[in-house]
mmCIF file of C-alpha atoms in Angstrom:
data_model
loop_
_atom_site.group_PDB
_atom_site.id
_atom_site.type_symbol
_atom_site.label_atom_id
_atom_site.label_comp_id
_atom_site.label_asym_id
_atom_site.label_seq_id
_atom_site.Cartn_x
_atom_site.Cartn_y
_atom_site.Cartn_z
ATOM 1 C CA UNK A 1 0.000 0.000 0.000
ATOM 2 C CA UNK A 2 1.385 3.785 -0.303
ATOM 3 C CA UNK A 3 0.094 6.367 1.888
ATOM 4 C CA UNK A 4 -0.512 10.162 0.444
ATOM 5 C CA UNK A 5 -0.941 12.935 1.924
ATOM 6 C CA UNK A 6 -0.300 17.098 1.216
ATOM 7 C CA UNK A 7 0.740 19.584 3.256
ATOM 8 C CA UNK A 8 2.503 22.436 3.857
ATOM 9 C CA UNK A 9 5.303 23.394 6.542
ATOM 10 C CA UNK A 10 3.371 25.078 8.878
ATOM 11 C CA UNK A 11 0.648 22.132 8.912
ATOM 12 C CA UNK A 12 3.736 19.714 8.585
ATOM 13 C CA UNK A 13 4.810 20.625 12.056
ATOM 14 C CA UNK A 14 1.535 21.286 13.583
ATOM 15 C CA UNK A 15 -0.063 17.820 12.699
ATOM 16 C CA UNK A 16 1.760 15.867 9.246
ATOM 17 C CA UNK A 17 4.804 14.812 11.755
ATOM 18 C CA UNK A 18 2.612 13.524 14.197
ATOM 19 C CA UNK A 19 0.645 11.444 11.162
ATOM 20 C CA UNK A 20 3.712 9.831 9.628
ATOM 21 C CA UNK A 21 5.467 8.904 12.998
ATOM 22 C CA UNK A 22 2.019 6.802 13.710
ATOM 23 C CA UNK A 23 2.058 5.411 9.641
ATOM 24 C CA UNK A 24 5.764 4.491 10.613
ATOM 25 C CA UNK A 25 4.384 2.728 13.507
ATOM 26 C CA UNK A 26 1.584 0.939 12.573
ATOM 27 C CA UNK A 27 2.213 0.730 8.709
ATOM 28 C CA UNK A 28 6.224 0.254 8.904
ATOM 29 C CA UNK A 29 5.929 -1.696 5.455
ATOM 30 C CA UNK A 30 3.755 1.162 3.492
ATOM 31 C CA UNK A 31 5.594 3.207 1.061
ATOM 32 C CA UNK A 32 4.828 7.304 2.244
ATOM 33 C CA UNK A 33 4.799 9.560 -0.814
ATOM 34 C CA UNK A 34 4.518 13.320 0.757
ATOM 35 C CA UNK A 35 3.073 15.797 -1.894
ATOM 36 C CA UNK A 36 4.150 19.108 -0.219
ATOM 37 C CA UNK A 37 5.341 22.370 -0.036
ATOM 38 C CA UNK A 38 8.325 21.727 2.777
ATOM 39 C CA UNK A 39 11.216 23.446 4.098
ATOM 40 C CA UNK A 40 11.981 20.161 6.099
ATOM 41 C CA UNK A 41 13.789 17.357 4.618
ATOM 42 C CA UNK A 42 12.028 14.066 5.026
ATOM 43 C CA UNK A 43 13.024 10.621 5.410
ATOM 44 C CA UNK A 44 10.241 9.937 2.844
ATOM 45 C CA UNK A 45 9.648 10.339 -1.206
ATOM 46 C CA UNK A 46 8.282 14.173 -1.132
ATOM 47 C CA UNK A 47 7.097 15.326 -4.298
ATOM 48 C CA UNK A 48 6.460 19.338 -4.514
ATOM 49 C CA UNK A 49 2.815 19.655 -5.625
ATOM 50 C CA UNK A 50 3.023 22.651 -7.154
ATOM 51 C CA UNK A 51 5.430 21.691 -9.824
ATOM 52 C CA UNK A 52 3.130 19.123 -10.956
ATOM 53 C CA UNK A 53 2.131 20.023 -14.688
ATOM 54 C CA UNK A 54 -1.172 20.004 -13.383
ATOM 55 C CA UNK A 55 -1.012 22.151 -10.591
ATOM 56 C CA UNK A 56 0.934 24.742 -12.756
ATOM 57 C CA UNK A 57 -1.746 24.834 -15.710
ATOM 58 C CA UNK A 58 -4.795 25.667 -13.221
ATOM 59 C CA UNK A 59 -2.960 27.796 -11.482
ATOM 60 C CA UNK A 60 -1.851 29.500 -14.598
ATOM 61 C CA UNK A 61 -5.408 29.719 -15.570
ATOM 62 C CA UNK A 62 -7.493 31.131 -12.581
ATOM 63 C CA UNK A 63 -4.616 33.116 -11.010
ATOM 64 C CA UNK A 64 -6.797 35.784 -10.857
ATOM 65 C CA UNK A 65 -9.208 34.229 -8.642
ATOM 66 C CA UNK A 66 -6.999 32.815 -6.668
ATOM 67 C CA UNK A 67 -6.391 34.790 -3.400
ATOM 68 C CA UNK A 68 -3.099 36.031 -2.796
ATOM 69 C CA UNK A 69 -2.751 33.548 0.439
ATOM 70 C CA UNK A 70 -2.443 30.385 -1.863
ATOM 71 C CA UNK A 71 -0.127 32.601 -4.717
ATOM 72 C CA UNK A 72 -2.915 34.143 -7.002
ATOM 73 C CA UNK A 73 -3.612 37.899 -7.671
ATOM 74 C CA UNK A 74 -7.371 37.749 -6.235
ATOM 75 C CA UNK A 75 -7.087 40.357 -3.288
ATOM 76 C CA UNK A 76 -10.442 39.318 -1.961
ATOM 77 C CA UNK A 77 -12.293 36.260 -2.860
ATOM 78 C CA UNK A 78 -14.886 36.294 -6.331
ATOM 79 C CA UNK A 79 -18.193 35.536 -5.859
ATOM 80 C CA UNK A 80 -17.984 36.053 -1.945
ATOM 81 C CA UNK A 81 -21.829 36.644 -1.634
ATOM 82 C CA UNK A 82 -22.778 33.374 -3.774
ATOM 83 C CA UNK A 83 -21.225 30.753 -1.592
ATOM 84 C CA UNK A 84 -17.819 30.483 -3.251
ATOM 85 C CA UNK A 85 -15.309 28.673 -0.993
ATOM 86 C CA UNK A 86 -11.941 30.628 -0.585
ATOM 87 C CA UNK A 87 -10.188 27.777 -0.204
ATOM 88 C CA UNK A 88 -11.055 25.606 -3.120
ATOM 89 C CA UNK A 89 -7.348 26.407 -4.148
ATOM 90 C CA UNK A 90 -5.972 24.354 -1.385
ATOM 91 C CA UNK A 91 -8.442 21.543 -1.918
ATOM 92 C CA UNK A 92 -7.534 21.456 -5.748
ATOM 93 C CA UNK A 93 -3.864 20.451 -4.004
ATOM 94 C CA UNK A 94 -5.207 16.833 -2.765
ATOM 95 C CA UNK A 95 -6.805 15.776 -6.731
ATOM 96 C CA UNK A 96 -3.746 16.740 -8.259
ATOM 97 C CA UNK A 97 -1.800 14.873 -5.449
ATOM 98 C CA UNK A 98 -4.407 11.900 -6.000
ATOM 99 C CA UNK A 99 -4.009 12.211 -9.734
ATOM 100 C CA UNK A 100 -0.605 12.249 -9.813
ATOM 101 C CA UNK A 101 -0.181 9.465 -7.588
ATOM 102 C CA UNK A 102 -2.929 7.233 -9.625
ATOM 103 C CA UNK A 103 -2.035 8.519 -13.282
ATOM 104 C CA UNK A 104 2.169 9.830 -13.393
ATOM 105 C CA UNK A 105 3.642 7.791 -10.540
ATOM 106 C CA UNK A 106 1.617 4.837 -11.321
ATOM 107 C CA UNK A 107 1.657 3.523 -8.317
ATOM 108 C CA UNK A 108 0.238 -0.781 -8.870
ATOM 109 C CA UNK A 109 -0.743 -0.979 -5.423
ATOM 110 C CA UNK A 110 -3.569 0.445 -3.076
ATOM 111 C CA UNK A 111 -2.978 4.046 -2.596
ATOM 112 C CA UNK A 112 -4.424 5.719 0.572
ATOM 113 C CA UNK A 113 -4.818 9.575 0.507
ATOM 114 C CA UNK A 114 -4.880 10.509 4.241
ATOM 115 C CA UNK A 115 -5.498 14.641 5.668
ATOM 116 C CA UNK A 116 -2.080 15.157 7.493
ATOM 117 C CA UNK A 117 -4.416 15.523 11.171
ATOM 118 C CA UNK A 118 -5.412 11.972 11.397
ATOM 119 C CA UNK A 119 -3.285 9.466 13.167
ATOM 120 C CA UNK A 120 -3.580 6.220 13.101
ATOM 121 C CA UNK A 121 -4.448 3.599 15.868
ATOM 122 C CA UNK A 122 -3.679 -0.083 14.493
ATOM 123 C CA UNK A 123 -2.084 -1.330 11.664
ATOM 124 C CA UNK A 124 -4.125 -3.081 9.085
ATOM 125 C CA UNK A 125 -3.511 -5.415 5.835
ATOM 126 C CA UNK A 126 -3.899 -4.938 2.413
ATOM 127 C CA UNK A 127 -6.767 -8.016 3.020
ATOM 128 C CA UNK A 128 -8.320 -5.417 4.910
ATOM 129 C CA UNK A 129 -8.549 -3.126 2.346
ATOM 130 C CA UNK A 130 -9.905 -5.554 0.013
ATOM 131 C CA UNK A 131 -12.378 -6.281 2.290
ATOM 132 C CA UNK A 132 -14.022 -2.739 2.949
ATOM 133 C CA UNK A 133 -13.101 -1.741 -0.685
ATOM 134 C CA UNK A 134 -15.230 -4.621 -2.159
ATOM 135 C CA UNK A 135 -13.712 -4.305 -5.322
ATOM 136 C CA UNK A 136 -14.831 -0.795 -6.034
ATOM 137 C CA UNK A 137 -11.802 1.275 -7.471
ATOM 138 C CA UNK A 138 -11.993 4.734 -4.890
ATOM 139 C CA UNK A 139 -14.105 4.312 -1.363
ATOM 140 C CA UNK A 140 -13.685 6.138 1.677
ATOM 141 C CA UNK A 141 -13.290 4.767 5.319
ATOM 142 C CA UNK A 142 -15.242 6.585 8.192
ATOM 143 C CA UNK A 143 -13.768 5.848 11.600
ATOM 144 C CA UNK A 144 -15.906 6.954 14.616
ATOM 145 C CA UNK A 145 -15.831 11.001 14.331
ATOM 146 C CA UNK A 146 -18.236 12.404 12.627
ATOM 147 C CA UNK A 147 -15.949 13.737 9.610
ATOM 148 C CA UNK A 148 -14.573 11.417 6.972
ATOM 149 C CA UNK A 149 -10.975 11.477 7.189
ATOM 150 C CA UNK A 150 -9.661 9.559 3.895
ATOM 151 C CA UNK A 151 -9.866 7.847 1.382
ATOM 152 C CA UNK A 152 -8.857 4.510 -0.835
#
């Protein structure tokens, strides 16, 4: 299996170390591919996201409604009063991270896209997986809080 998972520095050290060190732990065998935007050296492949083809063509293209936290010119988010979510630019980060991962790196074995604040609490197989995937070829695993926290 190969764990994914995007983040930045500042979200590296406030919750991405934590996640790894409890991969390492209960997932010692999983490859960790970490699609990021780091200062820090890792131990781990790290792949920066936004020199993914990908990344750079959207980015390229909607620039200007991008806000200028996440790089783009927008001073103030478009479309404000009609429900448009500001961060939809750091979302777009994850499905080029998953495409990448799926498409480029080609990776032949079950890849696990996990939000840098989860941790995890037992190890499990690739059986496992197999099991709660049922064959399907992208499903999502709910543990017991109330917000899904990733996906197969």
């Amino acid at each position: 299996m190969v764990i994914i998972s995007t983040f930045n520095e500042d979200m590296y050290q406030a919750t991405g170390k934590k996640m790894l060190n409890t991969a390492e732990t209960y997932l010692p065998n999983a490859k960790k591919v970490v699609y990021g935007e780091l200062t820090t050296k890792l131990d781990y492949e790290t792949i920066d996201v936004c020199e993914i083809d990908q990344f750079k063509t959207v980015f390229e293209q909607n620039k200007d409604v991008i806000t200028e936290a996440f790089g783009g010119t927008a001073t103030s988010p478009p479309g404000i009063d009609k429900s448009f979510n500001i961060r939809w630019f750091g979302w777009f980060r994850k499905i080029v991270m998953s495409y990448h991962a799926i498409c480029e790196a080609k990776h032949d074995d079950y890849v696990l896209f996990v939000d840098s604040d989860i941790r995890f609490l037992d190890s499990f197989t690739d059986d496992f997986i197999a099991e709660v995937t049922q064959g399907k070829p992208v499903c999502y695993f709910k543990g017991n809080p109330a917000a899904i926290e990733t996906g197969f």
